[in-house]
Amino acid sequence: MSVKKLVAGLLIAAAATSAAQAEGVTRKAAPNAMIAGSVTVPAGTKLYFLSGSTGSPIDPKVTDTPDAFGDTKAQTLSILTKLKAQLAELGLGMGDIVKLTVFLVGDPAKGGKMDRDGMTESYKQFFGTAEQPNVPARSTVQVAALGRPQTLVEIEAVAAK
């Protein structure tokens, strides 16, 4: 095979690979990982930045009691359910989320430590499932406080389509 044919073949293969990658978001995650180690968003993709959201009270009439919003698991479920509805209004789904930032307050019932396990239980209902296999890149941090004393979780998201 001549050098010209080899170079031409390599250029065609590179162009095809580049075009295939440009068609969608690329997520790199270990097998069975709950989060992506990295997400690549191709040029021309529209990004959506969703403000941090907190959970809704269990009973809308009761907002001032210590357990008005539930525990970390309940608050995470509330937030992700609201986020799913917000994305649907934009013509997007949970699989379009490429980055989540999760802020957890230390739970008094857990000795002031964040309840990562409770958050994860609700998170796994929305990401990495048979119905919605995509997982976003994610950071989870413990913070001193959020806007309300009963709020244990706030989540912000970036979606791409």
PDB file of C-alpha atoms in Angstrom:
ATOM      1  CA  MET A   1       0.000   0.000   0.000  1.00  0.00           C
ATOM      2  CA  SER A   2       1.357   3.410  -0.907  1.00  0.00           C
ATOM      3  CA  VAL A   3       1.964   6.069   1.726  1.00  0.00           C
ATOM      4  CA  LYS A   4      -0.626   8.323   0.038  1.00  0.00           C
ATOM      5  CA  LYS A   5      -3.326   5.639   0.288  1.00  0.00           C
ATOM      6  CA  LEU A   6      -2.403   4.919   3.910  1.00  0.00           C
ATOM      7  CA  VAL A   7      -2.552   8.617   4.858  1.00  0.00           C
ATOM      8  CA  ALA A   8      -5.847   9.045   2.974  1.00  0.00           C
ATOM      9  CA  GLY A   9      -7.308   6.032   4.775  1.00  0.00           C
ATOM     10  CA  LEU A  10      -6.194   7.351   8.152  1.00  0.00           C
ATOM     11  CA  LEU A  11      -7.674  10.781   7.405  1.00  0.00           C
ATOM     12  CA  ILE A  12     -11.006   9.244   6.391  1.00  0.00           C
ATOM     13  CA  ALA A  13     -11.055   7.088   9.547  1.00  0.00           C
ATOM     14  CA  ALA A  14     -10.199  10.099  11.721  1.00  0.00           C
ATOM     15  CA  ALA A  15     -12.938  12.169  10.099  1.00  0.00           C
ATOM     16  CA  ALA A  16     -15.494   9.403  10.608  1.00  0.00           C
ATOM     17  CA  THR A  17     -14.485   9.010  14.261  1.00  0.00           C
ATOM     18  CA  SER A  18     -14.633  12.764  14.810  1.00  0.00           C
ATOM     19  CA  ALA A  19     -18.076  12.995  13.193  1.00  0.00           C
ATOM     20  CA  ALA A  20     -19.367  10.110  15.310  1.00  0.00           C
ATOM     21  CA  GLN A  21     -18.116  11.723  18.517  1.00  0.00           C
ATOM     22  CA  ALA A  22     -19.579  15.106  17.561  1.00  0.00           C
ATOM     23  CA  GLU A  23     -23.060  13.617  17.355  1.00  0.00           C
ATOM     24  CA  GLY A  24     -23.491  13.320  21.104  1.00  0.00           C
ATOM     25  CA  VAL A  25     -22.260  13.742  24.606  1.00  0.00           C
ATOM     26  CA  THR A  26     -19.514  11.318  25.657  1.00  0.00           C
ATOM     27  CA  ARG A  27     -19.481  10.020  29.223  1.00  0.00           C
ATOM     28  CA  LYS A  28     -16.539   8.141  30.688  1.00  0.00           C
ATOM     29  CA  ALA A  29     -17.396   6.067  33.738  1.00  0.00           C
ATOM     30  CA  ALA A  30     -16.100   2.912  35.339  1.00  0.00           C
ATOM     31  CA  PRO A  31     -18.373  -0.112  34.887  1.00  0.00           C
ATOM     32  CA  ASN A  32     -21.378   0.113  37.232  1.00  0.00           C
ATOM     33  CA  ALA A  33     -20.273   3.570  38.432  1.00  0.00           C
ATOM     34  CA  MET A  34     -22.945   5.931  39.754  1.00  0.00           C
ATOM     35  CA  ILE A  35     -21.209   8.978  38.306  1.00  0.00           C
ATOM     36  CA  ALA A  36     -19.184   9.766  35.217  1.00  0.00           C
ATOM     37  CA  GLY A  37     -15.519  10.557  35.744  1.00  0.00           C
ATOM     38  CA  SER A  38     -15.745  12.910  32.788  1.00  0.00           C
ATOM     39  CA  VAL A  39     -18.290  14.179  30.302  1.00  0.00           C
ATOM     40  CA  THR A  40     -17.419  15.697  26.941  1.00  0.00           C
ATOM     41  CA  VAL A  41     -19.940  17.967  25.257  1.00  0.00           C
ATOM     42  CA  PRO A  42     -19.367  18.535  21.533  1.00  0.00           C
ATOM     43  CA  ALA A  43     -19.345  21.949  19.881  1.00  0.00           C
ATOM     44  CA  GLY A  44     -22.762  23.111  18.802  1.00  0.00           C
ATOM     45  CA  THR A  45     -24.487  21.491  21.777  1.00  0.00           C
ATOM     46  CA  LYS A  46     -26.874  23.730  23.694  1.00  0.00           C
ATOM     47  CA  LEU A  47     -26.150  23.943  27.426  1.00  0.00           C
ATOM     48  CA  TYR A  48     -28.801  24.486  30.091  1.00  0.00           C
ATOM     49  CA  PHE A  49     -27.788  25.721  33.548  1.00  0.00           C
ATOM     50  CA  LEU A  50     -30.400  24.955  36.198  1.00  0.00           C
ATOM     51  CA  SER A  51     -30.272  26.873  39.453  1.00  0.00           C
ATOM     52  CA  GLY A  52     -29.945  25.093  42.737  1.00  0.00           C
ATOM     53  CA  SER A  53     -33.208  23.643  43.975  1.00  0.00           C
ATOM     54  CA  THR A  54     -34.332  22.443  47.374  1.00  0.00           C
ATOM     55  CA  GLY A  55     -37.043  19.990  48.334  1.00  0.00           C
ATOM     56  CA  SER A  56     -40.684  20.853  48.859  1.00  0.00           C
ATOM     57  CA  PRO A  57     -42.290  20.480  52.264  1.00  0.00           C
ATOM     58  CA  ILE A  58     -44.061  17.180  52.806  1.00  0.00           C
ATOM     59  CA  ASP A  59     -47.215  19.122  53.760  1.00  0.00           C
ATOM     60  CA  PRO A  60     -47.254  22.543  52.045  1.00  0.00           C
ATOM     61  CA  LYS A  61     -49.040  24.019  55.100  1.00  0.00           C
ATOM     62  CA  VAL A  62     -46.249  22.935  57.465  1.00  0.00           C
ATOM     63  CA  THR A  63     -42.867  24.500  56.726  1.00  0.00           C
ATOM     64  CA  ASP A  64     -41.433  25.433  60.126  1.00  0.00           C
ATOM     65  CA  THR A  65     -41.062  22.112  61.927  1.00  0.00           C
ATOM     66  CA  PRO A  66     -37.687  20.352  61.987  1.00  0.00           C
ATOM     67  CA  ASP A  67     -38.972  17.479  59.836  1.00  0.00           C
ATOM     68  CA  ALA A  68     -41.196  19.549  57.491  1.00  0.00           C
ATOM     69  CA  PHE A  69     -39.099  18.638  54.443  1.00  0.00           C
ATOM     70  CA  GLY A  70     -38.150  15.100  55.437  1.00  0.00           C
ATOM     71  CA  ASP A  71     -34.728  13.532  55.686  1.00  0.00           C
ATOM     72  CA  THR A  72     -31.950  13.693  53.092  1.00  0.00           C
ATOM     73  CA  LYS A  73     -33.409  10.808  51.075  1.00  0.00           C
ATOM     74  CA  ALA A  74     -36.873  12.409  50.940  1.00  0.00           C
ATOM     75  CA  GLN A  75     -35.493  15.841  50.076  1.00  0.00           C
ATOM     76  CA  THR A  76     -33.302  14.427  47.306  1.00  0.00           C
ATOM     77  CA  LEU A  77     -36.266  12.554  45.845  1.00  0.00           C
ATOM     78  CA  SER A  78     -38.342  15.753  45.931  1.00  0.00           C
ATOM     79  CA  ILE A  79     -35.602  17.789  44.237  1.00  0.00           C
ATOM     80  CA  LEU A  80     -34.884  15.254  41.493  1.00  0.00           C
ATOM     81  CA  THR A  81     -38.612  14.849  40.803  1.00  0.00           C
ATOM     82  CA  LYS A  82     -38.945  18.636  40.431  1.00  0.00           C
ATOM     83  CA  LEU A  83     -35.798  18.716  38.282  1.00  0.00           C
ATOM     84  CA  LYS A  84     -37.242  16.036  35.986  1.00  0.00           C
ATOM     85  CA  ALA A  85     -40.391  18.141  35.515  1.00  0.00           C
ATOM     86  CA  GLN A  86     -38.334  21.303  34.890  1.00  0.00           C
ATOM     87  CA  LEU A  87     -36.275  19.500  32.249  1.00  0.00           C
ATOM     88  CA  ALA A  88     -39.441  18.164  30.576  1.00  0.00           C
ATOM     89  CA  GLU A  89     -40.678  21.757  30.184  1.00  0.00           C
ATOM     90  CA  LEU A  90     -37.437  22.436  28.266  1.00  0.00           C
ATOM     91  CA  GLY A  91     -37.867  19.328  26.099  1.00  0.00           C
ATOM     92  CA  LEU A  92     -35.133  17.501  28.011  1.00  0.00           C
ATOM     93  CA  GLY A  93     -34.870  14.471  30.261  1.00  0.00           C
ATOM     94  CA  MET A  94     -32.730  13.330  33.154  1.00  0.00           C
ATOM     95  CA  GLY A  95     -30.394  11.630  30.664  1.00  0.00           C
ATOM     96  CA  ASP A  96     -29.475  15.060  29.312  1.00  0.00           C
ATOM     97  CA  ILE A  97     -27.897  16.107  32.620  1.00  0.00           C
ATOM     98  CA  VAL A  98     -24.115  16.208  32.254  1.00  0.00           C
ATOM     99  CA  LYS A  99     -23.163  17.691  35.648  1.00  0.00           C
ATOM    100  CA  LEU A 100     -24.745  17.793  39.085  1.00  0.00           C
ATOM    101  CA  THR A 101     -23.520  19.629  42.138  1.00  0.00           C
ATOM    102  CA  VAL A 102     -25.060  18.339  45.361  1.00  0.00           C
ATOM    103  CA  PHE A 103     -24.838  20.358  48.569  1.00  0.00           C
ATOM    104  CA  LEU A 104     -25.611  18.414  51.749  1.00  0.00           C
ATOM    105  CA  VAL A 105     -26.014  19.831  55.225  1.00  0.00           C
ATOM    106  CA  GLY A 106     -24.992  17.651  58.127  1.00  0.00           C
ATOM    107  CA  ASP A 107     -28.089  15.847  59.369  1.00  0.00           C
ATOM    108  CA  PRO A 108     -28.673  16.324  63.120  1.00  0.00           C
ATOM    109  CA  ALA A 109     -30.053  12.756  63.210  1.00  0.00           C
ATOM    110  CA  LYS A 110     -26.678  11.549  61.841  1.00  0.00           C
ATOM    111  CA  GLY A 111     -24.531  13.402  64.384  1.00  0.00           C
ATOM    112  CA  GLY A 112     -24.051  16.386  62.059  1.00  0.00           C
ATOM    113  CA  LYS A 113     -22.632  14.313  59.216  1.00  0.00           C
ATOM    114  CA  MET A 114     -24.021  14.461  55.698  1.00  0.00           C
ATOM    115  CA  ASP A 115     -26.259  11.576  54.727  1.00  0.00           C
ATOM    116  CA  ARG A 116     -24.565  10.589  51.470  1.00  0.00           C
ATOM    117  CA  ASP A 117     -26.235   7.179  51.551  1.00  0.00           C
ATOM    118  CA  GLY A 118     -29.715   8.696  51.810  1.00  0.00           C
ATOM    119  CA  MET A 119     -28.969  11.044  48.909  1.00  0.00           C
ATOM    120  CA  THR A 120     -27.578   8.147  46.864  1.00  0.00           C
ATOM    121  CA  GLU A 121     -30.684   6.007  47.395  1.00  0.00           C
ATOM    122  CA  SER A 122     -32.857   8.648  45.717  1.00  0.00           C
ATOM    123  CA  TYR A 123     -30.210   9.528  43.111  1.00  0.00           C
ATOM    124  CA  LYS A 124     -30.081   5.907  41.901  1.00  0.00           C
ATOM    125  CA  GLN A 125     -33.787   6.059  41.025  1.00  0.00           C
ATOM    126  CA  PHE A 126     -32.998   8.625  38.290  1.00  0.00           C
ATOM    127  CA  PHE A 127     -29.496   7.814  37.004  1.00  0.00           C
ATOM    128  CA  GLY A 128     -27.865   4.615  35.799  1.00  0.00           C
ATOM    129  CA  THR A 129     -31.162   2.740  35.571  1.00  0.00           C
ATOM    130  CA  ALA A 130     -32.396   0.439  32.800  1.00  0.00           C
ATOM    131  CA  GLU A 131     -34.865   3.177  31.820  1.00  0.00           C
ATOM    132  CA  GLN A 132     -32.287   5.998  31.995  1.00  0.00           C
ATOM    133  CA  PRO A 133     -28.717   4.612  31.885  1.00  0.00           C
ATOM    134  CA  ASN A 134     -26.822   7.925  31.629  1.00  0.00           C
ATOM    135  CA  VAL A 135     -24.858   9.133  34.637  1.00  0.00           C
ATOM    136  CA  PRO A 136     -23.602  12.699  35.025  1.00  0.00           C
ATOM    137  CA  ALA A 137     -20.346  13.980  36.395  1.00  0.00           C
ATOM    138  CA  ARG A 138     -21.122  14.918  39.992  1.00  0.00           C
ATOM    139  CA  SER A 139     -19.691  16.652  43.018  1.00  0.00           C
ATOM    140  CA  THR A 140     -21.171  16.144  46.470  1.00  0.00           C
ATOM    141  CA  VAL A 141     -20.064  18.390  49.306  1.00  0.00           C
ATOM    142  CA  GLN A 142     -21.112  19.027  52.878  1.00  0.00           C
ATOM    143  CA  VAL A 143     -21.921  22.655  53.622  1.00  0.00           C
ATOM    144  CA  ALA A 144     -22.574  24.423  56.920  1.00  0.00           C
ATOM    145  CA  ALA A 145     -26.124  25.520  56.078  1.00  0.00           C
ATOM    146  CA  LEU A 146     -28.612  26.240  53.314  1.00  0.00           C
ATOM    147  CA  GLY A 147     -31.421  28.817  53.072  1.00  0.00           C
ATOM    148  CA  ARG A 148     -33.799  27.172  55.567  1.00  0.00           C
ATOM    149  CA  PRO A 149     -32.784  25.375  58.749  1.00  0.00           C
ATOM    150  CA  GLN A 150     -34.812  22.290  57.682  1.00  0.00           C
ATOM    151  CA  THR A 151     -33.134  22.096  54.269  1.00  0.00           C
ATOM    152  CA  LEU A 152     -30.574  19.315  54.104  1.00  0.00           C
ATOM    153  CA  VAL A 153     -30.063  19.180  50.300  1.00  0.00           C
ATOM    154  CA  GLU A 154     -29.675  21.567  47.379  1.00  0.00           C
ATOM    155  CA  ILE A 155     -28.894  20.370  43.849  1.00  0.00           C
ATOM    156  CA  GLU A 156     -27.911  22.352  40.761  1.00  0.00           C
ATOM    157  CA  ALA A 157     -27.557  20.869  37.306  1.00  0.00           C
ATOM    158  CA  VAL A 158     -26.115  21.420  33.847  1.00  0.00           C
ATOM    159  CA  ALA A 159     -27.842  19.682  30.944  1.00  0.00           C
ATOM    160  CA  ALA A 160     -26.774  19.453  27.306  1.00  0.00           C
ATOM    161  CA  LYS A 161     -28.624  18.628  24.105  1.00  0.00           C
TER     162      LYS A 161
END
